[in-house]
């Protein structure tokens, strides 16, 4: 204090008290971040100053400390690390004071017997209630005894007792992925990942789940993280190869498959099959043939060698034909295996359990001429016929779609329509957004525009009066007509459609986006059952049916392949996704949803009815696909309410909407 007074008197300094910000990190002996531990700070008299938790990256920050000695103690209860205390002394370096930053790196030691047993292994320990631990152990025993239902029940009980039970969350999530219940696996594995961001099995399982759900960017990020932690796992490289390939990163896909072969040798022979598909897609038929020959030679699990040999012969023919089209986008799942079969490649000594995945390809765009008013589709290679139960499900879904459409005619709804005009590269040049109320009467809906580009409609009152008159006229007209005799194309005879019409570059175009168009003019294959929102759902790939006559307003069917989801209990199509692809391709695309040319989504209302929530058609610079319209058009449906009063009363006094 005397020194401070002397400096003030002699030099005229104004002394300001210094403060410090301690920026710390907690790591293990390998330099990896340790999260989930607590740091307590005391002064030199052991009086408590601050208690805090480190973040997921093992970092912490403490501000506002005064000069002096401090003890930083890392409390490691429930972890494999020894508790550690580190003392620091904070001294002011600036005469005029201010805030200074002090770095503090703390390296923990493993407790005796808790050292990791494998390179890059993730060590994670928790204080688990004994009752939860018992249920978890019962679940593990049941899995070993092939009693899967009992195992899942025990694991669920363990998580109910201790919701943050990492091992139980991870094991149950991985089991769901193995059984293709990918939606059910996501919340479990994401929760597990928050608890332990270095869990290799968690990262791998979550990556495979996202891959199966076509969420490719997320799949790649997670699988890359798993590969970084466990670089010698051929299964992870195999899944990365599929994710890269479906995202059109062909060089990365090729490297990943080759690395899988390098690590797994004959156990990863399936990578030869996928490499063949990758080369075939790029027109490298000789390389594709060689990979199939290696697959035939090395793989021990080929169930239909004759089919592989037939593929090889076809590739030999392609080698002799310059400019030949690829046989498929990427050669599909090996014969005898469903796309989500649990028979994935096995790597001995691997931490990441083999988990099934999709194997469909990214879209291959074609510059074929657009169809005429009625286009005969070219003859593609045959696909195996559907089992009778799936063929019947498709037939029933076509009928149920019409029935659901008729029920919609008892409901009002809100419709938001967004139209973007695109350039040749698919980038938006201009857009328009409109919001409507839809009111039904005997086979049709009358739309009242509420707003345009965010501005309320100035003619709303007049539009309501005009709508009342339209509805009343329609009521009189319909009383003497049978609805089925004059049902417009795509109306109550099938699923709800969305018409897209207008002029682009001086040419008029029109298409009707309708699920029924795919049901009528496509063939379906590769059925898989998934559990979506706790409801069994059949997922099928589709392509245009050879020889089918496609009406002009359904001309997009000629240019698209994709996938269709059908609720198994209600027998209703719940979603369609389609991408541009050559009509010769055998399999549909697994591009991301945002890349789809067409999306049709329905949701289930509390009363059990399925109504549309989203219909989107995006030409992405390909005006030929949507019959000359290079547009991105989105229809969003919302706020369905039963229409149970007179038309004029309902429209003139619209109900309050509950969002």
XYZ file of C-alpha atoms in Angstrom:
659
model
C 0.000 0.000 0.000
C 2.872 2.403 0.812
C 4.360 1.634 -2.633
C 1.063 2.500 -4.315
C 0.851 5.823 -2.400
C 4.477 6.641 -3.243
C 3.910 5.989 -6.957
C 0.830 8.169 -6.887
C 2.701 11.038 -5.187
C 5.915 10.892 -7.209
C 4.682 9.949 -10.669
C 1.070 11.076 -10.505
C -0.196 7.605 -11.428
C -3.817 6.650 -10.782
C -3.616 3.023 -9.649
C -6.460 0.763 -10.795
C -7.025 -2.660 -9.241
C -6.333 -5.510 -11.718
C -8.783 -8.340 -12.402
C -8.186 -11.666 -14.094
C -10.022 -14.029 -16.406
C -8.869 -17.621 -16.152
C -9.446 -19.606 -19.354
C -8.916 -23.287 -18.593
C -9.082 -26.682 -20.213
C -9.292 -30.198 -18.786
C -7.748 -33.049 -20.795
C -6.682 -36.652 -20.323
C -3.110 -37.973 -20.838
C -3.798 -38.402 -24.576
C -4.742 -34.743 -24.931
C -8.433 -35.502 -25.425
C -10.984 -33.186 -23.849
C -12.714 -34.400 -20.682
C -16.265 -33.169 -20.189
C -18.816 -33.676 -17.435
C -16.431 -32.834 -14.560
C -16.745 -30.064 -11.981
C -14.149 -27.415 -11.172
C -14.186 -25.738 -7.745
C -12.091 -22.645 -6.978
C -10.931 -21.591 -3.490
C -8.609 -18.810 -2.331
C -5.375 -19.298 -0.359
C -7.428 -19.550 2.858
C -9.554 -22.291 1.247
C -12.623 -20.090 1.138
C -14.926 -21.067 -1.794
C -14.890 -18.660 -4.726
C -16.648 -20.445 -7.595
C -17.979 -23.899 -8.631
C -18.715 -24.698 -12.294
C -18.914 -27.514 -14.857
C -16.631 -27.733 -17.881
C -18.348 -27.688 -21.271
C -18.430 -30.461 -23.899
C -14.996 -29.414 -25.186
C -13.468 -29.639 -21.687
C -13.185 -25.846 -21.304
C -14.188 -23.424 -18.561
C -13.892 -19.669 -17.948
C -13.837 -17.741 -14.652
C -13.951 -13.951 -14.716
C -13.410 -11.207 -12.140
C -10.697 -12.774 -9.968
C -8.488 -10.430 -7.925
C -4.698 -10.852 -7.522
C -3.718 -13.671 -5.166
C -3.276 -17.440 -4.853
C -6.074 -19.786 -5.889
C -6.644 -23.535 -5.834
C -8.412 -25.140 -8.817
C -9.726 -28.600 -7.940
C -11.145 -30.921 -10.610
C -13.748 -33.211 -9.016
C -13.906 -36.480 -10.965
C -16.593 -38.520 -9.189
C -18.140 -41.021 -11.587
C -15.247 -40.830 -14.067
C -12.129 -42.994 -14.602
C -9.830 -40.088 -13.656
C -8.061 -39.194 -10.446
C -9.060 -35.996 -8.693
C -6.530 -33.218 -9.170
C -5.765 -29.838 -7.588
C -3.625 -27.160 -9.202
C -2.529 -23.914 -7.501
C -1.892 -20.682 -9.392
C -0.858 -17.188 -8.374
C -2.355 -14.213 -10.169
C -0.063 -11.135 -10.187
C -0.737 -7.812 -11.855
C 1.612 -6.971 -14.711
C 0.094 -3.612 -15.572
C 0.652 -0.552 -13.386
C -2.580 0.979 -14.532
C -4.493 -2.223 -13.845
C -7.277 -3.620 -16.039
C -8.276 -7.147 -16.955
C -5.722 -9.816 -17.785
C -6.185 -13.341 -19.149
C -4.504 -16.311 -17.508
C -4.438 -19.684 -19.364
C -4.723 -22.823 -17.241
C -4.357 -26.332 -18.716
C -5.109 -29.254 -16.411
C -4.158 -32.804 -17.414
C -5.891 -35.622 -15.528
C -4.495 -39.075 -14.816
C -6.426 -42.304 -15.109
C -7.235 -44.160 -11.905
C -5.356 -47.401 -11.490
C -7.074 -50.110 -13.507
C -9.146 -47.594 -15.457
C -6.692 -46.996 -18.301
C -8.114 -47.488 -21.819
C -7.390 -50.912 -23.258
C -7.433 -49.944 -26.939
C -6.154 -47.098 -29.048
C -8.535 -44.134 -29.189
C -11.027 -45.928 -26.944
C -13.595 -43.729 -25.270
C -13.732 -44.230 -21.519
C -16.989 -43.114 -19.948
C -18.071 -43.907 -16.411
C -21.208 -42.990 -14.469
C -22.637 -43.524 -11.011
C -25.604 -45.675 -12.008
C -28.385 -46.683 -9.583
C -28.184 -50.376 -8.811
C -31.748 -51.003 -10.023
C -30.952 -49.440 -13.415
C -27.701 -51.397 -13.650
C -29.574 -54.634 -12.967
C -32.081 -53.943 -15.781
C -29.229 -53.103 -18.155
C -27.418 -56.352 -17.350
C -30.670 -58.262 -17.887
C -30.958 -56.596 -21.272
C -27.432 -57.607 -22.247
C -28.078 -61.213 -21.211
C -31.338 -61.296 -23.195
C -29.567 -60.053 -26.321
C -26.952 -62.781 -25.983
C -29.785 -65.317 -25.706
C -31.495 -63.908 -28.832
C -34.442 -62.691 -26.733
C -34.679 -59.290 -28.331
C -38.121 -58.245 -27.046
C -37.082 -58.970 -23.459
C -33.814 -57.108 -24.001
C -35.558 -53.989 -25.299
C -38.009 -54.072 -22.384
C -35.166 -54.286 -19.849
C -33.186 -51.486 -21.515
C -36.251 -49.238 -21.550
C -36.751 -49.859 -17.822
C -33.103 -49.027 -17.153
C -33.525 -45.706 -18.966
C -36.779 -44.959 -17.111
C -34.943 -45.401 -13.803
C -31.892 -43.388 -14.917
C -32.676 -41.237 -18.009
C -28.978 -40.322 -18.511
C -27.815 -43.946 -18.562
C -25.313 -43.739 -21.401
C -24.656 -47.452 -21.955
C -28.378 -48.269 -22.005
C -29.183 -45.397 -24.383
C -26.409 -46.441 -26.745
C -27.227 -50.160 -26.709
C -30.971 -49.643 -27.223
C -30.368 -47.089 -29.979
C -27.988 -49.409 -31.822
C -30.469 -52.296 -31.565
C -33.152 -50.089 -33.112
C -30.809 -49.237 -35.988
C -30.046 -52.921 -36.537
C -33.783 -53.617 -36.851
C -34.273 -50.629 -39.225
C -36.226 -48.584 -36.644
C -34.154 -45.545 -37.483
C -36.582 -42.848 -36.345
C -36.877 -44.539 -32.943
C -33.077 -44.719 -32.658
C -32.449 -41.000 -33.196
C -33.570 -39.576 -29.806
C -31.750 -42.323 -27.909
C -28.443 -41.976 -29.735
C -28.570 -38.180 -29.818
C -29.091 -38.198 -26.042
C -26.190 -40.607 -25.650
C -24.006 -38.381 -27.822
C -24.719 -35.378 -25.600
C -23.527 -37.402 -22.610
C -20.392 -38.706 -24.330
C -19.281 -37.068 -27.552
C -16.478 -39.577 -28.051
C -18.555 -42.730 -28.043
C -17.542 -44.534 -31.234
C -20.520 -46.889 -31.290
C -22.878 -43.972 -30.703
C -21.373 -41.951 -33.537
C -21.377 -44.953 -35.865
C -24.961 -46.017 -35.063
C -26.291 -42.476 -35.364
C -24.443 -42.001 -38.656
C -25.955 -45.178 -40.092
C -29.439 -44.129 -38.915
C -29.130 -40.776 -40.662
C -27.787 -42.525 -43.770
C -30.871 -44.740 -43.901
C -33.086 -41.692 -43.457
C -31.321 -39.929 -46.368
C -29.999 -37.185 -44.101
C -26.626 -37.439 -45.758
C -24.846 -34.338 -44.456
C -25.474 -35.425 -40.863
C -24.501 -39.013 -41.667
C -21.175 -37.921 -43.144
C -20.352 -35.652 -40.203
C -20.998 -38.414 -37.654
C -19.286 -41.191 -39.585
C -16.240 -39.005 -40.170
C -16.071 -38.388 -36.415
C -16.325 -42.137 -35.776
C -13.582 -42.801 -38.330
C -11.319 -40.235 -36.699
C -11.689 -41.913 -33.302
C -11.432 -45.440 -34.703
C -9.524 -45.165 -38.004
C -8.999 -48.920 -38.384
C -12.660 -49.911 -38.544
C -13.643 -51.177 -42.027
C -17.379 -51.003 -41.230
C -17.167 -47.249 -40.670
C -15.277 -46.812 -43.944
C -17.930 -48.893 -45.745
C -20.727 -46.672 -44.442
C -18.728 -43.548 -45.289
C -18.327 -44.848 -48.831
C -22.097 -45.160 -49.172
C -22.758 -41.743 -47.651
C -20.171 -40.053 -49.877
C -21.432 -41.857 -52.975
C -25.057 -40.899 -52.372
C -23.897 -37.299 -51.914
C -21.986 -37.441 -55.240
C -18.567 -37.178 -53.612
C -17.317 -39.969 -55.836
C -13.593 -39.579 -55.140
C -14.164 -39.694 -51.385
C -16.536 -42.631 -51.808
C -13.949 -44.578 -53.812
C -11.228 -43.884 -51.254
C -13.454 -44.978 -48.371
C -14.381 -48.286 -50.050
C -10.718 -48.960 -50.857
C -9.753 -48.241 -47.262
C -12.454 -50.642 -46.060
C -10.895 -53.332 -48.244
C -7.426 -52.497 -46.973
C -8.554 -52.792 -43.350
C -10.989 -55.687 -43.631
C -9.588 -57.691 -46.547
C -11.925 -60.589 -47.404
C -14.277 -59.673 -44.549
C -14.992 -56.411 -46.365
C -15.354 -57.964 -49.833
C -18.732 -56.290 -50.233
C -16.844 -53.049 -50.884
C -15.888 -54.536 -54.275
C -19.598 -54.687 -55.093
C -20.137 -51.037 -54.182
C -17.022 -49.969 -56.068
C -18.404 -51.728 -59.127
C -21.560 -49.661 -58.823
C -19.545 -46.488 -58.399
C -17.446 -47.166 -61.514
C -20.485 -48.221 -63.520
C -22.202 -44.930 -62.698
C -19.217 -43.078 -64.144
C -19.087 -45.254 -67.256
C -15.891 -47.035 -66.166
C -17.174 -50.435 -67.196
C -13.868 -52.294 -67.244
C -13.084 -51.248 -63.674
C -16.639 -52.091 -62.634
C -16.328 -55.569 -64.135
C -13.023 -56.216 -62.364
C -14.498 -55.222 -59.032
C -17.431 -57.596 -59.520
C -15.022 -60.396 -60.398
C -13.095 -59.714 -57.186
C -16.355 -59.679 -55.240
C -17.341 -63.017 -56.735
C -13.920 -64.453 -55.880
C -13.514 -63.116 -52.327
C -16.973 -62.912 -50.808
C -18.164 -65.872 -48.755
C -21.800 -64.770 -48.506
C -23.028 -64.476 -52.098
C -26.455 -66.076 -52.268
C -26.971 -65.744 -56.019
C -23.698 -66.100 -57.901
C -25.557 -66.475 -61.200
C -26.892 -62.942 -60.921
C -23.407 -61.528 -60.276
C -22.086 -63.432 -63.283
C -24.904 -61.985 -65.399
C -23.921 -58.495 -64.271
C -20.324 -59.199 -65.267
C -21.383 -60.324 -68.741
C -23.499 -57.211 -69.169
C -20.565 -55.028 -68.194
C -18.413 -56.827 -70.768
C -20.986 -55.873 -73.386
C -20.901 -52.283 -72.156
C -17.115 -52.225 -72.578
C -17.586 -53.001 -76.277
C -20.273 -50.329 -76.774
C -18.868 -46.775 -76.743
C -21.156 -44.268 -75.064
C -23.349 -46.925 -73.484
C -25.578 -45.846 -70.613
C -24.763 -47.097 -67.102
C -26.561 -50.276 -66.139
C -27.650 -48.657 -62.882
C -26.854 -45.444 -61.045
C -24.860 -47.332 -58.460
C -25.198 -51.102 -58.451
C -27.781 -51.853 -55.741
C -27.650 -54.077 -52.709
C -25.949 -57.422 -53.363
C -28.408 -60.078 -54.603
C -30.214 -61.936 -51.900
C -30.063 -59.092 -49.411
C -32.681 -56.474 -48.693
C -31.394 -52.879 -48.674
C -31.611 -52.835 -44.893
C -30.515 -56.389 -44.220
C -28.636 -56.886 -40.940
C -25.938 -58.810 -42.825
C -23.449 -55.936 -42.970
C -19.703 -56.547 -43.305
C -18.102 -57.758 -40.113
C -14.680 -56.600 -38.951
C -13.019 -58.679 -36.307
C -12.017 -56.743 -33.224
C -14.167 -53.772 -34.253
C -15.944 -51.630 -31.669
C -18.594 -50.532 -34.160
C -21.146 -53.311 -34.511
C -22.248 -54.105 -38.059
C -25.456 -52.195 -38.731
C -27.544 -52.242 -41.934
C -27.752 -49.266 -44.243
C -29.310 -48.125 -47.482
C -27.402 -48.759 -50.676
C -29.367 -46.791 -53.227
C -27.672 -44.335 -55.506
C -27.631 -40.630 -56.107
C -29.703 -39.432 -59.068
C -28.350 -39.578 -62.611
C -29.759 -36.717 -64.659
C -30.563 -37.289 -68.319
C -30.943 -34.903 -71.216
C -33.538 -37.024 -72.969
C -36.177 -35.093 -74.869
C -39.333 -34.223 -72.899
C -42.335 -36.519 -73.400
C -45.073 -35.770 -75.873
C -48.771 -35.746 -74.963
C -48.600 -39.514 -74.524
C -45.103 -40.947 -74.127
C -44.174 -44.611 -74.327
C -41.501 -45.336 -71.771
C -38.359 -47.185 -72.902
C -37.843 -50.759 -71.851
C -35.661 -50.888 -68.686
C -34.172 -53.983 -67.129
C -36.733 -56.070 -65.224
C -37.058 -56.000 -61.453
C -38.318 -58.884 -59.302
C -42.110 -58.926 -58.835
C -43.455 -57.695 -55.507
C -44.640 -60.246 -52.955
C -48.468 -60.452 -53.090
C -48.995 -58.707 -49.751
C -47.122 -55.593 -50.915
C -48.853 -55.544 -54.287
C -52.196 -55.676 -52.467
C -51.087 -52.855 -50.141
C -50.382 -50.606 -53.133
C -53.770 -51.447 -54.652
C -55.549 -50.697 -51.369
C -53.612 -47.453 -50.904
C -54.919 -46.188 -54.259
C -58.496 -46.756 -53.060
C -57.888 -45.303 -49.617
C -56.396 -42.167 -51.183
C -59.667 -41.425 -52.951
C -61.641 -42.128 -49.786
C -59.462 -39.755 -47.762
C -59.843 -37.090 -50.454
C -63.624 -37.275 -50.168
C -63.376 -36.831 -46.396
C -61.286 -33.690 -46.930
C -64.306 -32.158 -48.637
C -65.854 -31.832 -45.169
C -62.979 -29.642 -43.950
C -61.645 -26.125 -44.287
C -57.921 -25.480 -44.246
C -55.267 -22.816 -44.703
C -53.062 -22.983 -47.788
C -49.752 -21.169 -48.222
C -48.433 -21.185 -51.776
C -44.883 -20.086 -52.595
C -43.668 -19.879 -56.180
C -40.076 -19.157 -57.173
C -39.043 -18.632 -60.784
C -35.622 -20.229 -61.371
C -32.736 -19.641 -63.721
C -30.991 -22.367 -65.752
C -28.904 -23.353 -62.713
C -31.918 -23.688 -60.441
C -31.296 -20.454 -58.525
C -34.368 -18.320 -57.678
C -34.771 -15.089 -59.639
C -38.115 -13.906 -58.272
C -40.704 -15.247 -55.849
C -44.305 -14.805 -54.776
C -46.048 -15.957 -51.604
C -49.822 -16.165 -51.154
C -51.971 -17.375 -48.248
C -55.515 -18.659 -48.774
C -58.461 -20.006 -46.804
C -60.094 -23.015 -48.475
C -63.813 -23.780 -48.085
C -65.445 -26.951 -49.464
C -68.677 -27.633 -51.269
C -69.653 -30.927 -52.896
C -66.454 -31.926 -54.610
C -64.419 -28.747 -54.700
C -62.799 -26.074 -52.544
C -63.155 -22.342 -53.020
C -60.021 -20.349 -52.183
C -60.102 -16.903 -50.582
C -56.806 -15.049 -50.691
C -55.826 -13.576 -47.329
C -52.447 -12.060 -48.233
C -49.823 -11.724 -50.936
C -46.108 -11.381 -50.139
C -46.983 -10.629 -46.509
C -49.429 -7.801 -47.270
C -53.128 -8.352 -46.370
C -55.444 -8.605 -49.352
C -57.230 -5.327 -50.101
C -60.132 -7.145 -51.720
C -60.809 -9.631 -48.923
C -64.418 -8.502 -48.318
C -65.263 -8.675 -52.031
C -63.538 -12.048 -52.327
C -65.651 -13.410 -49.469
C -68.857 -12.258 -51.133
C -67.755 -13.765 -54.438
C -66.848 -17.024 -52.702
C -70.263 -17.216 -51.046
C -71.908 -16.843 -54.442
C -69.592 -19.500 -55.937
C -70.431 -21.937 -53.187
C -74.160 -21.349 -53.419
C -74.094 -21.746 -57.219
C -72.037 -24.918 -56.859
C -74.501 -26.304 -54.300
C -77.394 -25.806 -56.724
C -75.431 -27.261 -59.617
C -74.243 -30.317 -57.714
C -77.657 -31.327 -56.393
C -78.626 -32.564 -59.850
C -75.315 -34.167 -60.763
C -73.463 -37.225 -59.605
C -70.036 -36.274 -58.397
C -68.328 -39.274 -60.006
C -69.626 -38.405 -63.481
C -67.798 -35.081 -63.615
C -64.967 -35.563 -61.227
C -61.971 -33.634 -62.572
C -58.730 -35.486 -63.180
C -56.940 -36.098 -59.890
C -59.933 -35.082 -57.733
C -61.954 -37.450 -55.540
C -61.084 -40.459 -57.697
C -57.561 -40.347 -56.259
C -55.221 -38.544 -53.918
C -55.414 -34.799 -53.454
C -53.504 -33.080 -56.248
C -51.829 -29.706 -56.686
C -52.016 -28.058 -60.097
C -49.018 -26.074 -61.331
C -49.654 -23.979 -64.439
C -48.334 -20.806 -66.031
C -46.016 -19.367 -68.647
C -42.233 -19.676 -68.594
C -40.041 -18.133 -71.318
C -43.142 -17.456 -73.378
C -44.378 -21.064 -73.271
C -47.389 -22.339 -71.332
C -46.987 -25.375 -69.100
C -49.166 -27.421 -66.779
C -48.677 -30.423 -64.491
C -50.824 -32.007 -61.806
C -48.757 -33.221 -58.838
C -50.601 -36.300 -57.682
C -49.688 -39.473 -55.801
C -52.176 -41.355 -57.977
C -50.005 -40.640 -61.025
C -47.194 -42.699 -59.523
C -49.537 -45.469 -58.366
C -50.994 -45.757 -61.894
C -47.862 -45.403 -64.028
C -44.990 -46.820 -61.965
C -43.721 -50.178 -60.785
C -42.523 -50.778 -57.246
C -39.753 -52.901 -55.748
C -37.364 -53.411 -52.782
C -39.969 -53.182 -49.982
C -38.688 -52.423 -46.477
C -40.714 -52.027 -43.274
C -39.743 -49.104 -41.016
C -41.234 -47.885 -37.763
C -42.065 -44.191 -38.257
C -43.618 -42.319 -35.325
C -44.411 -45.693 -33.735
C -46.364 -46.798 -36.839
C -45.183 -49.652 -39.134
C -44.621 -48.154 -42.583
C -43.742 -49.892 -45.845
C -41.108 -48.082 -47.924
C -40.808 -49.004 -51.603
C -38.664 -47.789 -54.465
C -40.417 -46.950 -57.733
C -39.675 -46.191 -61.395
C -41.874 -45.580 -64.470
C -43.603 -48.705 -65.752
C -42.353 -49.745 -69.184
C -44.941 -49.289 -71.928
C -47.211 -47.104 -69.806
C -48.956 -44.217 -71.600
C -48.374 -41.086 -69.542
C -50.831 -38.166 -69.991
C -49.237 -34.798 -70.603
C -50.137 -33.371 -67.188
C -48.341 -36.366 -65.614
C -45.293 -36.058 -67.876
C -42.967 -35.719 -64.867
C -43.492 -39.445 -64.199
C -41.328 -40.145 -67.260
C -38.350 -38.341 -65.688
C -38.489 -39.396 -62.032
C -37.711 -42.319 -59.772
C -37.937 -42.326 -56.003
C -39.458 -43.775 -52.883
C -42.953 -44.037 -51.485
C -44.043 -44.548 -47.871
C -47.335 -46.368 -47.080
C -48.805 -46.638 -43.578
C -49.303 -50.365 -43.083
C -52.381 -50.112 -40.840
C -54.287 -47.313 -42.602
C -53.025 -48.349 -46.086
C -52.478 -44.708 -47.061
C -49.509 -43.145 -48.870
C -47.901 -40.843 -46.328
C -44.922 -39.554 -48.323
C -43.415 -39.544 -51.803
C -39.940 -38.345 -52.785
C -38.720 -38.352 -56.382
C -35.570 -37.295 -58.234
C -34.550 -36.931 -61.891
C -32.973 -40.113 -63.160
C -32.544 -42.118 -66.326
C -35.472 -44.399 -67.093
C -32.980 -47.273 -67.367
C -31.986 -47.053 -63.708
C -33.036 -49.861 -61.429
C -32.937 -48.059 -58.137
C -34.152 -44.777 -56.740
C -32.113 -41.927 -55.380
C -31.049 -41.332 -51.818
C -30.280 -37.674 -52.349
C -31.300 -35.381 -49.509
C -34.897 -34.264 -49.212
C -33.910 -30.722 -50.115
C -32.603 -32.000 -53.466
C -35.824 -33.808 -54.407
C -37.726 -32.667 -57.492
C -41.008 -33.709 -55.964
C -42.167 -34.176 -52.365
C -45.679 -35.157 -51.259
C -46.194 -35.375 -47.472
C -49.296 -36.282 -45.457
C -49.837 -36.318 -41.683
C -52.335 -38.160 -39.529
C -54.986 -36.067 -37.786
C -56.162 -36.993 -34.241
C -59.356 -38.463 -35.754
C -57.321 -40.915 -37.849
C -57.623 -39.122 -41.196
C -54.569 -38.395 -43.342
C -54.415 -34.943 -44.950
C -51.638 -33.241 -46.956
C -49.167 -30.996 -45.146
C -46.684 -30.348 -47.984
C -46.560 -30.678 -51.762
C -43.464 -29.386 -53.540
C -42.314 -29.429 -57.157
C -38.834 -28.040 -57.860
C -37.526 -28.133 -61.450
C -34.000 -27.076 -60.333
C -33.182 -25.620 -63.718
C -34.717 -28.540 -65.651
C -37.770 -26.996 -67.326
C -38.434 -30.244 -69.250
C -39.318 -32.108 -66.041
C -42.350 -29.968 -65.146
C -43.650 -29.692 -68.695
C -41.797 -26.462 -69.500
C -42.016 -24.731 -66.089
C -38.685 -23.979 -64.434
C -40.269 -23.202 -61.094
C -39.992 -24.176 -57.444
C -43.570 -24.321 -56.147
C -44.435 -25.179 -52.537
C -47.952 -25.834 -51.198
C -48.207 -25.914 -47.375
C -51.498 -27.077 -45.807
C -52.437 -26.291 -42.218
C -55.237 -25.833 -39.675
C -57.785 -28.403 -40.860
C -61.218 -27.829 -39.305
C -64.500 -29.586 -39.968
C -66.964 -27.563 -42.030
C -70.343 -28.034 -40.347
C -72.323 -24.809 -40.905
C -73.797 -23.094 -43.955
C -71.373 -21.802 -46.565
C -72.331 -18.142 -46.375
C -72.258 -18.032 -42.574
C -68.876 -19.730 -42.404
C -67.200 -17.519 -44.987
C -68.634 -14.214 -43.799
C -67.746 -15.058 -40.166
C -64.589 -17.163 -40.463
C -63.597 -19.203 -37.382
C -60.672 -18.231 -35.229
C -57.715 -20.310 -36.396
C -55.850 -22.328 -33.785
C -52.240 -22.696 -34.844
